């Protein structure tokens, strides 16, 4: 029998009121406790790397519990299954056990923590027109997919990091976990340097329009060139077609607000009005804008050949470059939602996804806890109806019966590479210290 996911024709609707009844089954049968421990223990490559890790739980009625810690996988698993948290947050590895922070004479301080990134769809509200509020569709997911791919490339190529886990937050965001040894041991200053290097835009308000501005400068940095290689091929599709961002007067005002020079802004505004390109169709507006700018920045010396020579690229970056909550990245004490949590608002699983094919990931079809439990029951019922069904059912892990399967596979592949690297490093250290 194949390990396929069996689904009823009708997907059950998620009901938050029965989440407390579903979580015990989810944590017992579906939460990947062993891989989860393998991740956060890092092969026990350092003293107390797991035992001193802080976990926090959000329980029913928003009861918040901090400073949980565990010596073993079984301790963690038993506590999760007995407590059934609505949300699990992961904190830093401390210099002492977090649960003893009130009784120890040593002040509790973080000693290591994954370098984390938080990208939220709310930060794109000024440039997305397809959805509002907490709603996310395939069109606005393209902002998230592009941001993850671009950041992943920057972290690997500019900083040399290799072990990066990307996770859908369960509603409208993305979390990135950089798990390399050097990343985990960055101090606050080092984290701030990485975050600020990756944050290239600043918000400004011009005539009531709030926009993200980017200033490239005289020489284009290699990281900006790389970013544009990701952004330029998708700009028309995302900005002009999907969002039709410049399709009304407000959108055109946003375009104008991205021009930092007052006189140049007025010139562009007059040209767009003259050519009837002042807010009817985004493609027409953008084509007219590019034509006008190119005619000026290739001419005689002027502000267009000095300060504004990269204005087209700056606008593309301002709209599509990743918008980070850099305070999440800068601090070691920030707790971040764990992978494989259930988002209490949507019921969806916070599943890892493959960044290389992020555009193919569909947040609208991420399974809810209701759907997962239905899929298990449907699979088991079909197994029972066949010869030796009970024996076959016992051989198949529960997550393989559900829509969680792909997310767990991504997580396992991430772990395989991480553990291989840890093993290689341990061998290298052993070889260096071996006495002959």
CSV table of C-alpha atoms in Angstrom, one decimal:
chain,number,residue,atom,x,y,z
A,1,UNK,CA,0.0,0.0,0.0
A,2,UNK,CA,1.4,3.4,-0.9
A,3,UNK,CA,1.9,6.1,1.8
A,4,UNK,CA,-0.5,8.5,0.2
A,5,UNK,CA,-2.5,11.2,1.9
A,6,UNK,CA,-6.2,10.3,2.0
A,7,UNK,CA,-8.6,13.2,2.0
A,8,UNK,CA,-12.4,13.4,2.1
A,9,UNK,CA,-14.0,15.4,-0.6
A,10,UNK,CA,-15.0,18.0,2.0
A,11,UNK,CA,-12.2,19.6,4.0
A,12,UNK,CA,-13.4,20.2,7.5
A,13,UNK,CA,-13.6,23.9,8.6
A,14,UNK,CA,-11.3,24.9,11.5
A,15,UNK,CA,-13.2,25.8,14.7
A,16,UNK,CA,-10.9,27.6,17.2
A,17,UNK,CA,-13.3,26.6,20.1
A,18,UNK,CA,-12.4,23.0,19.8
A,19,UNK,CA,-8.6,23.5,19.5
A,20,UNK,CA,-8.1,22.3,23.1
A,21,UNK,CA,-9.7,19.0,22.2
A,22,UNK,CA,-7.6,18.5,19.1
A,23,UNK,CA,-4.2,19.5,20.4
A,24,UNK,CA,-3.7,16.4,22.6
A,25,UNK,CA,-4.1,14.2,19.5
A,26,UNK,CA,-1.9,16.4,17.4
A,27,UNK,CA,1.0,16.5,19.9
A,28,UNK,CA,0.8,12.7,20.5
A,29,UNK,CA,0.5,11.5,17.0
A,30,UNK,CA,1.8,14.2,14.6
A,31,UNK,CA,4.2,16.6,16.2
A,32,UNK,CA,7.8,15.5,15.1
A,33,UNK,CA,9.2,15.3,18.6
A,34,UNK,CA,12.4,13.3,17.7
A,35,UNK,CA,13.5,15.6,14.8
A,36,UNK,CA,12.6,18.6,16.9
A,37,UNK,CA,15.0,17.4,19.6
A,38,UNK,CA,17.7,16.5,17.0
A,39,UNK,CA,17.5,20.1,15.8
A,40,UNK,CA,17.8,21.9,19.1
A,41,UNK,CA,20.3,19.5,20.6
A,42,UNK,CA,22.8,20.0,17.7
A,43,UNK,CA,24.2,16.5,18.4
A,44,UNK,CA,25.0,17.7,21.9
A,45,UNK,CA,28.1,19.2,20.4
A,46,UNK,CA,28.3,21.7,23.2
A,47,UNK,CA,27.8,21.5,27.0
A,48,UNK,CA,24.2,22.2,28.1
A,49,UNK,CA,23.2,23.2,24.5
A,50,UNK,CA,19.8,21.6,25.0
A,51,UNK,CA,19.4,21.6,28.8
A,52,UNK,CA,19.8,25.3,29.1
A,53,UNK,CA,17.5,26.2,26.2
A,54,UNK,CA,14.4,28.3,27.1
A,55,UNK,CA,11.0,27.4,25.9
A,56,UNK,CA,7.8,29.3,26.5
A,57,UNK,CA,4.2,28.2,26.2
A,58,UNK,CA,1.0,30.1,25.5
A,59,UNK,CA,-1.9,28.1,27.0
A,60,UNK,CA,-5.7,28.4,26.7
A,61,UNK,CA,-7.0,31.9,27.6
A,62,UNK,CA,-3.6,33.4,26.7
A,63,UNK,CA,-1.9,32.1,29.8
A,64,UNK,CA,1.8,32.6,29.2
A,65,UNK,CA,4.5,30.5,30.8
A,66,UNK,CA,8.2,31.2,30.4
A,67,UNK,CA,11.5,29.6,31.4
A,68,UNK,CA,10.7,25.9,30.6
A,69,UNK,CA,13.7,23.7,30.0
A,70,UNK,CA,14.5,20.0,29.7
A,71,UNK,CA,17.4,17.6,30.0
A,72,UNK,CA,16.1,15.0,27.5
A,73,UNK,CA,13.9,14.5,24.5
A,74,UNK,CA,11.4,12.5,26.6
A,75,UNK,CA,11.1,15.2,29.2
A,76,UNK,CA,10.3,17.8,26.5
A,77,UNK,CA,7.9,15.4,24.7
A,78,UNK,CA,6.1,14.5,27.9
A,79,UNK,CA,5.6,18.1,29.0
A,80,UNK,CA,4.4,19.2,25.6
A,81,UNK,CA,1.9,16.3,25.4
A,82,UNK,CA,0.6,16.9,29.0
A,83,UNK,CA,0.5,20.7,28.7
A,84,UNK,CA,-0.8,20.9,25.1
A,85,UNK,CA,0.3,24.5,24.5
A,86,UNK,CA,-1.6,26.6,22.0
A,87,UNK,CA,1.8,28.0,21.0
A,88,UNK,CA,5.4,27.1,21.6
A,89,UNK,CA,8.1,29.8,21.4
A,90,UNK,CA,11.8,29.0,21.3
A,91,UNK,CA,14.3,31.2,23.1
A,92,UNK,CA,18.1,31.3,23.6
A,93,UNK,CA,20.5,28.9,25.3
A,94,UNK,CA,21.3,30.4,28.7
A,95,UNK,CA,24.3,30.2,30.9
A,96,UNK,CA,22.2,28.4,33.5
A,97,UNK,CA,18.9,26.5,33.5
A,98,UNK,CA,16.1,28.9,32.8
A,99,UNK,CA,13.8,27.3,35.4
A,100,UNK,CA,16.4,28.1,38.1
A,101,UNK,CA,16.7,31.8,37.3
A,102,UNK,CA,15.1,32.9,40.6
A,103,UNK,CA,17.2,30.7,42.8
A,104,UNK,CA,20.7,30.8,41.2
A,105,UNK,CA,23.3,33.3,42.3
A,106,UNK,CA,24.4,33.7,38.7
A,107,UNK,CA,22.6,36.3,36.6
A,108,UNK,CA,20.9,34.5,33.7
A,109,UNK,CA,22.3,35.6,30.3
A,110,UNK,CA,21.9,34.2,26.8
A,111,UNK,CA,25.1,32.5,25.5
A,112,UNK,CA,23.9,31.4,22.0
A,113,UNK,CA,20.8,31.6,19.8
A,114,UNK,CA,20.0,31.0,16.2
A,115,UNK,CA,20.1,34.1,14.0
A,116,UNK,CA,16.5,34.6,13.3
A,117,UNK,CA,14.5,36.7,10.8
A,118,UNK,CA,10.8,37.6,10.8
A,119,UNK,CA,9.1,38.8,7.6
A,120,UNK,CA,5.4,39.8,8.1
A,121,UNK,CA,2.9,40.6,5.3
A,122,UNK,CA,1.7,43.6,7.3
A,123,UNK,CA,4.9,45.4,6.3
A,124,UNK,CA,3.9,45.2,2.7
A,125,UNK,CA,0.4,46.7,3.2
A,126,UNK,CA,1.4,49.9,1.3
A,127,UNK,CA,2.2,47.9,-1.8
A,128,UNK,CA,-0.3,45.0,-1.8
A,129,UNK,CA,-3.7,45.7,-3.2
A,130,UNK,CA,-5.0,42.1,-3.5
A,131,UNK,CA,-5.7,41.5,0.2
A,132,UNK,CA,-6.1,43.4,3.4
A,133,UNK,CA,-5.6,42.5,7.1
A,134,UNK,CA,-4.7,39.0,7.9
A,135,UNK,CA,-5.9,37.6,4.5
A,136,UNK,CA,-3.2,36.1,2.3
A,137,UNK,CA,-3.5,34.8,-1.3
A,138,UNK,CA,-1.2,33.4,-3.9
A,139,UNK,CA,-0.6,36.9,-5.3
A,140,UNK,CA,0.7,38.5,-2.1
A,141,UNK,CA,2.6,35.3,-1.1
A,142,UNK,CA,4.9,36.2,-4.0
A,143,UNK,CA,6.3,39.1,-1.7
A,144,UNK,CA,7.1,36.5,0.9
A,145,UNK,CA,8.6,34.0,-1.5
A,146,UNK,CA,10.8,36.6,-3.1
A,147,UNK,CA,11.9,37.9,0.3
A,148,UNK,CA,12.9,34.4,1.5
A,149,UNK,CA,14.9,33.6,-1.7
A,150,UNK,CA,16.7,36.9,-1.7
A,151,UNK,CA,17.6,36.8,2.0
A,152,UNK,CA,18.7,33.1,1.7
A,153,UNK,CA,21.1,34.0,-1.1
A,154,UNK,CA,22.5,37.0,0.8
A,155,UNK,CA,23.1,34.9,4.0
A,156,UNK,CA,24.8,32.2,2.1
A,157,UNK,CA,26.9,34.2,-0.3
A,158,UNK,CA,27.8,37.2,1.8
A,159,UNK,CA,28.1,35.6,5.2
A,160,UNK,CA,28.9,32.0,4.3
A,161,UNK,CA,26.0,30.5,6.3
A,162,UNK,CA,24.8,27.1,5.2
A,163,UNK,CA,22.1,25.8,7.5
A,164,UNK,CA,19.0,27.9,7.1
A,165,UNK,CA,15.5,26.8,7.9
A,166,UNK,CA,12.5,28.7,6.4
A,167,UNK,CA,9.1,28.3,8.1
A,168,UNK,CA,5.6,29.5,7.2
A,169,UNK,CA,4.3,31.3,10.3
A,170,UNK,CA,0.8,29.9,10.0
A,171,UNK,CA,-1.0,33.0,8.8
A,172,UNK,CA,0.8,35.7,6.8
A,173,UNK,CA,4.5,35.6,7.5
A,174,UNK,CA,7.8,33.8,7.2
A,175,UNK,CA,10.5,33.0,9.8
A,176,UNK,CA,14.1,32.2,9.0
A,177,UNK,CA,16.4,30.3,11.4
A,178,UNK,CA,20.1,30.4,10.6
A,179,UNK,CA,21.6,27.5,12.6
A,180,UNK,CA,25.3,27.5,11.7
A,181,UNK,CA,27.7,27.5,14.7
A,182,UNK,CA,29.1,30.9,13.9
A,183,UNK,CA,25.6,32.4,13.5
A,184,UNK,CA,24.4,30.9,16.8
A,185,UNK,CA,27.4,32.4,18.7
A,186,UNK,CA,27.0,36.0,17.3
A,187,UNK,CA,26.7,38.6,20.0
A,188,UNK,CA,24.2,41.4,19.8
A,189,UNK,CA,26.6,43.6,18.0
A,190,UNK,CA,27.3,41.0,15.4
A,191,UNK,CA,23.5,40.4,14.9
A,192,UNK,CA,22.9,44.1,14.6
A,193,UNK,CA,25.6,44.3,11.9
A,194,UNK,CA,24.0,41.5,9.9
A,195,UNK,CA,20.5,42.9,10.3
A,196,UNK,CA,21.5,46.4,9.3
A,197,UNK,CA,23.5,45.1,6.3
A,198,UNK,CA,20.3,43.4,5.1
A,199,UNK,CA,18.0,46.4,5.8
A,200,UNK,CA,18.4,48.8,2.9
A,201,UNK,CA,15.2,50.8,2.9
A,202,UNK,CA,13.7,53.5,5.1
A,203,UNK,CA,10.1,54.7,5.3
A,204,UNK,CA,9.2,58.3,4.4
A,205,UNK,CA,6.0,60.1,4.1
A,206,UNK,CA,5.4,62.5,1.1
A,207,UNK,CA,2.1,64.2,0.6
A,208,UNK,CA,0.4,61.6,2.7
A,209,UNK,CA,1.9,58.6,0.9
A,210,UNK,CA,4.1,56.3,3.1
A,211,UNK,CA,6.8,54.6,0.9
A,212,UNK,CA,10.0,52.7,1.4
A,213,UNK,CA,12.9,54.5,-0.1
A,214,UNK,CA,16.3,53.0,-1.1
A,215,UNK,CA,19.4,55.0,-2.0
A,216,UNK,CA,22.0,53.1,-4.0
A,217,UNK,CA,24.7,55.8,-4.1
A,218,UNK,CA,27.3,56.4,-6.7
A,219,UNK,CA,28.6,52.8,-6.9
A,220,UNK,CA,26.2,49.9,-6.8
A,221,UNK,CA,27.2,47.3,-4.2
A,222,UNK,CA,27.4,43.7,-5.3
A,223,UNK,CA,24.6,42.7,-2.9
A,224,UNK,CA,22.3,45.3,-4.6
A,225,UNK,CA,23.2,43.9,-8.0
A,226,UNK,CA,22.3,40.4,-6.8
A,227,UNK,CA,19.0,41.6,-5.3
A,228,UNK,CA,18.1,43.2,-8.6
A,229,UNK,CA,18.7,39.9,-10.3
A,230,UNK,CA,15.9,38.4,-8.2
A,231,UNK,CA,13.6,41.5,-8.3
A,232,UNK,CA,13.8,42.7,-11.9
A,233,UNK,CA,12.4,39.5,-13.6
A,234,UNK,CA,9.4,39.6,-11.2
A,235,UNK,CA,8.7,43.3,-11.0
A,236,UNK,CA,6.1,43.5,-13.8
A,237,UNK,CA,4.3,40.3,-12.7
A,238,UNK,CA,4.0,41.2,-9.0
A,239,UNK,CA,3.8,45.0,-9.1
A,240,UNK,CA,2.2,45.9,-12.4
A,241,UNK,CA,0.0,42.8,-13.0
A,242,UNK,CA,-0.9,41.2,-9.7
A,243,UNK,CA,-1.1,44.3,-7.6
A,244,UNK,CA,-1.7,46.9,-10.3
A,245,UNK,CA,0.0,49.2,-7.9
A,246,UNK,CA,0.0,52.3,-10.0
A,247,UNK,CA,-3.5,51.8,-11.3
A,248,UNK,CA,-5.1,54.7,-9.5
A,249,UNK,CA,-4.1,58.2,-8.3
A,250,UNK,CA,-3.0,56.9,-4.9
A,251,UNK,CA,-0.7,54.4,-6.5
A,252,UNK,CA,0.8,57.1,-8.8
A,253,UNK,CA,1.4,59.3,-5.7
A,254,UNK,CA,3.3,56.4,-4.1
A,255,UNK,CA,5.5,56.2,-7.2
A,256,UNK,CA,6.1,59.9,-7.1
A,257,UNK,CA,6.9,59.8,-3.4
A,258,UNK,CA,9.7,57.4,-4.1
A,259,UNK,CA,11.6,60.2,-6.0
A,260,UNK,CA,13.7,62.0,-3.3
A,261,UNK,CA,14.2,65.3,-5.2
A,262,UNK,CA,11.2,67.7,-5.1
A,263,UNK,CA,11.9,69.3,-8.5
A,264,UNK,CA,12.4,66.0,-10.3
A,265,UNK,CA,9.2,64.7,-8.6
A,266,UNK,CA,7.2,67.6,-10.0
A,267,UNK,CA,8.7,67.1,-13.5
A,268,UNK,CA,7.7,63.4,-13.5
A,269,UNK,CA,4.2,64.2,-12.3
A,270,UNK,CA,3.8,66.8,-15.1
A,271,UNK,CA,5.0,64.3,-17.7
A,272,UNK,CA,2.7,61.6,-16.5
A,273,UNK,CA,-0.3,64.0,-16.7
A,274,UNK,CA,0.8,65.2,-20.1
A,275,UNK,CA,0.9,61.6,-21.5
A,276,UNK,CA,-2.3,60.6,-19.7
A,277,UNK,CA,-0.3,58.1,-17.7
A,278,UNK,CA,-1.4,59.4,-14.3
A,279,UNK,CA,-3.4,56.5,-12.9
A,280,UNK,CA,-5.3,54.2,-15.2
A,281,UNK,CA,-3.1,51.2,-15.8
A,282,UNK,CA,0.1,50.3,-13.9
A,283,UNK,CA,1.9,49.1,-17.0
A,284,UNK,CA,1.2,52.3,-18.9
A,285,UNK,CA,2.3,54.4,-15.9
A,286,UNK,CA,5.5,52.5,-15.4
A,287,UNK,CA,6.4,52.4,-19.1
A,288,UNK,CA,6.0,56.2,-19.4
A,289,UNK,CA,7.9,56.7,-16.2
A,290,UNK,CA,10.8,54.5,-17.4
A,291,UNK,CA,10.9,56.2,-20.8
A,292,UNK,CA,11.0,59.6,-19.3
A,293,UNK,CA,13.7,58.8,-16.8
A,294,UNK,CA,15.9,57.0,-19.4
A,295,UNK,CA,15.7,60.0,-21.7
A,296,UNK,CA,17.0,62.3,-18.9
A,297,UNK,CA,19.6,60.1,-17.1
A,298,UNK,CA,21.5,59.4,-20.4
A,299,UNK,CA,21.6,63.1,-21.4
A,300,UNK,CA,23.7,66.0,-20.2
A,301,UNK,CA,25.0,66.3,-16.7
A,302,UNK,CA,22.0,67.0,-14.3
A,303,UNK,CA,20.4,65.6,-11.2
A,304,UNK,CA,19.2,62.7,-13.3
A,305,UNK,CA,22.8,61.7,-14.1
A,306,UNK,CA,24.0,62.2,-10.5
A,307,UNK,CA,21.6,61.7,-7.6
A,308,UNK,CA,18.8,60.0,-9.6
A,309,UNK,CA,20.8,57.8,-12.1
A,310,UNK,CA,19.6,54.6,-10.3
A,311,UNK,CA,16.0,55.8,-9.5
A,312,UNK,CA,14.3,53.0,-11.5
A,313,UNK,CA,16.3,50.4,-9.6
A,314,UNK,CA,15.8,52.2,-6.3
A,315,UNK,CA,12.0,52.1,-6.8
A,316,UNK,CA,12.0,48.4,-7.7
A,317,UNK,CA,14.1,47.7,-4.5
A,318,UNK,CA,11.9,49.9,-2.4
A,319,UNK,CA,8.8,47.9,-3.4
A,320,UNK,CA,10.1,44.4,-3.4
A,321,UNK,CA,13.2,44.1,-1.3
A,322,UNK,CA,12.6,42.1,1.9
A,323,UNK,CA,11.1,44.2,4.7
A,324,UNK,CA,12.5,42.9,8.0
A,325,UNK,CA,11.6,43.4,11.6
A,326,UNK,CA,15.3,43.9,12.4
A,327,UNK,CA,14.7,44.1,16.2
A,328,UNK,CA,13.9,40.4,16.1
A,329,UNK,CA,17.2,39.7,14.4
A,330,UNK,CA,19.3,42.0,16.6
A,331,UNK,CA,18.4,40.6,20.0
A,332,UNK,CA,19.4,37.3,21.5
A,333,UNK,CA,16.5,37.2,24.0
A,334,UNK,CA,13.7,37.4,21.4
A,335,UNK,CA,11.5,34.3,21.5
A,336,UNK,CA,10.2,33.1,18.1
A,337,UNK,CA,7.3,30.7,17.3
A,338,UNK,CA,8.4,27.1,16.9
A,339,UNK,CA,8.1,25.2,13.7
A,340,UNK,CA,5.2,22.8,13.7
A,341,UNK,CA,3.1,24.9,16.1
A,342,UNK,CA,-0.6,25.3,15.3
A,343,UNK,CA,-1.5,28.9,14.6
A,344,UNK,CA,-4.5,29.3,17.0
A,345,UNK,CA,-6.2,31.9,14.7
A,346,UNK,CA,-6.0,29.9,11.5
A,347,UNK,CA,-5.5,26.4,12.8
A,348,UNK,CA,-2.7,26.0,10.2
A,349,UNK,CA,0.6,24.2,10.9
A,350,UNK,CA,3.8,26.3,10.9
A,351,UNK,CA,5.4,24.1,8.3
A,352,UNK,CA,9.0,24.4,6.9
A,353,UNK,CA,9.2,25.0,3.2
A,354,UNK,CA,12.0,24.7,0.6
A,355,UNK,CA,13.2,28.2,-0.1
A,356,UNK,CA,14.5,27.3,-3.6
A,357,UNK,CA,10.9,26.6,-4.7
A,358,UNK,CA,9.2,29.1,-2.4
A,359,UNK,CA,7.1,30.4,-5.2
A,360,UNK,CA,5.4,27.0,-5.5
A,361,UNK,CA,4.5,26.9,-1.8
A,362,UNK,CA,0.8,27.6,-1.4
A,363,UNK,CA,-0.1,29.1,2.0
A,364,UNK,CA,-3.8,28.8,1.3
A,365,UNK,CA,-3.5,25.0,1.2
A,366,UNK,CA,-1.4,24.5,4.3
A,367,UNK,CA,-3.4,22.0,6.3
A,368,UNK,CA,-5.2,22.9,9.5
A,369,UNK,CA,-5.2,20.8,12.6
A,370,UNK,CA,-8.8,19.8,11.7
A,371,UNK,CA,-7.8,18.6,8.3
A,372,UNK,CA,-4.8,16.6,9.7
A,373,UNK,CA,-6.9,14.7,12.1
A,374,UNK,CA,-9.5,13.9,9.5
A,375,UNK,CA,-6.7,12.7,7.2
A,376,UNK,CA,-5.4,10.3,9.8
A,377,UNK,CA,-8.8,8.9,10.5
A,378,UNK,CA,-9.5,8.5,6.7
A,379,UNK,CA,-6.2,6.7,6.2
A,380,UNK,CA,-6.7,4.4,9.2
A,381,UNK,CA,-10.3,3.6,8.2
A,382,UNK,CA,-9.2,2.6,4.7
A,383,UNK,CA,-6.3,0.5,6.2
A,384,UNK,CA,-8.7,-1.4,8.5
A,385,UNK,CA,-10.9,-2.4,5.5
A,386,UNK,CA,-8.0,-4.2,3.8
A,387,UNK,CA,-6.3,-7.4,4.7
A,388,UNK,CA,-3.6,-7.0,7.3
A,389,UNK,CA,-4.6,-3.4,7.6
A,390,UNK,CA,-3.7,-3.1,11.3
A,391,UNK,CA,-0.1,-4.4,10.7
A,392,UNK,CA,0.3,-2.0,7.7
A,393,UNK,CA,-1.1,1.0,9.6
A,394,UNK,CA,1.3,0.5,12.5
A,395,UNK,CA,4.3,0.6,10.1
A,396,UNK,CA,3.4,4.0,8.7
A,397,UNK,CA,4.2,7.1,10.6
A,398,UNK,CA,1.2,9.2,11.2
A,399,UNK,CA,2.5,12.4,9.6
A,400,UNK,CA,3.0,10.4,6.4
A,401,UNK,CA,-0.8,10.0,6.3
A,402,UNK,CA,-1.4,13.7,6.2
A,403,UNK,CA,-0.6,17.0,4.4
A,404,UNK,CA,2.2,17.6,6.9
A,405,UNK,CA,4.3,15.1,5.1
A,406,UNK,CA,6.1,17.6,2.8
A,407,UNK,CA,6.9,19.9,5.6
A,408,UNK,CA,8.5,17.2,7.7
A,409,UNK,CA,10.5,16.0,4.7
A,410,UNK,CA,11.9,19.5,4.2
A,411,UNK,CA,12.8,19.6,8.0
A,412,UNK,CA,14.4,16.1,7.8
A,413,UNK,CA,16.5,17.2,4.8
A,414,UNK,CA,17.6,20.3,6.7
A,415,UNK,CA,18.6,18.2,9.7
A,416,UNK,CA,20.5,15.7,7.5
A,417,UNK,CA,22.8,18.4,6.2
A,418,UNK,CA,23.1,20.1,9.6
A,419,UNK,CA,24.0,16.8,11.4
A,420,UNK,CA,26.5,15.9,8.6
A,421,UNK,CA,28.2,19.2,9.1
A,422,UNK,CA,28.3,18.8,12.9
A,423,UNK,CA,29.8,15.3,12.4
A,424,UNK,CA,32.5,16.6,10.0
A,425,UNK,CA,33.4,19.4,12.4
A,426,UNK,CA,33.7,16.9,15.3
A,427,UNK,CA,36.0,14.7,13.3
A,428,UNK,CA,38.2,17.7,12.3
A,429,UNK,CA,38.5,18.8,16.0
A,430,UNK,CA,39.4,15.3,17.0
A,431,UNK,CA,42.1,15.1,14.3
A,432,UNK,CA,43.5,18.4,15.4
A,433,UNK,CA,43.7,17.4,19.1
A,434,UNK,CA,44.9,13.8,18.5
A,435,UNK,CA,48.2,13.0,20.1
A,436,UNK,CA,50.6,10.7,18.3
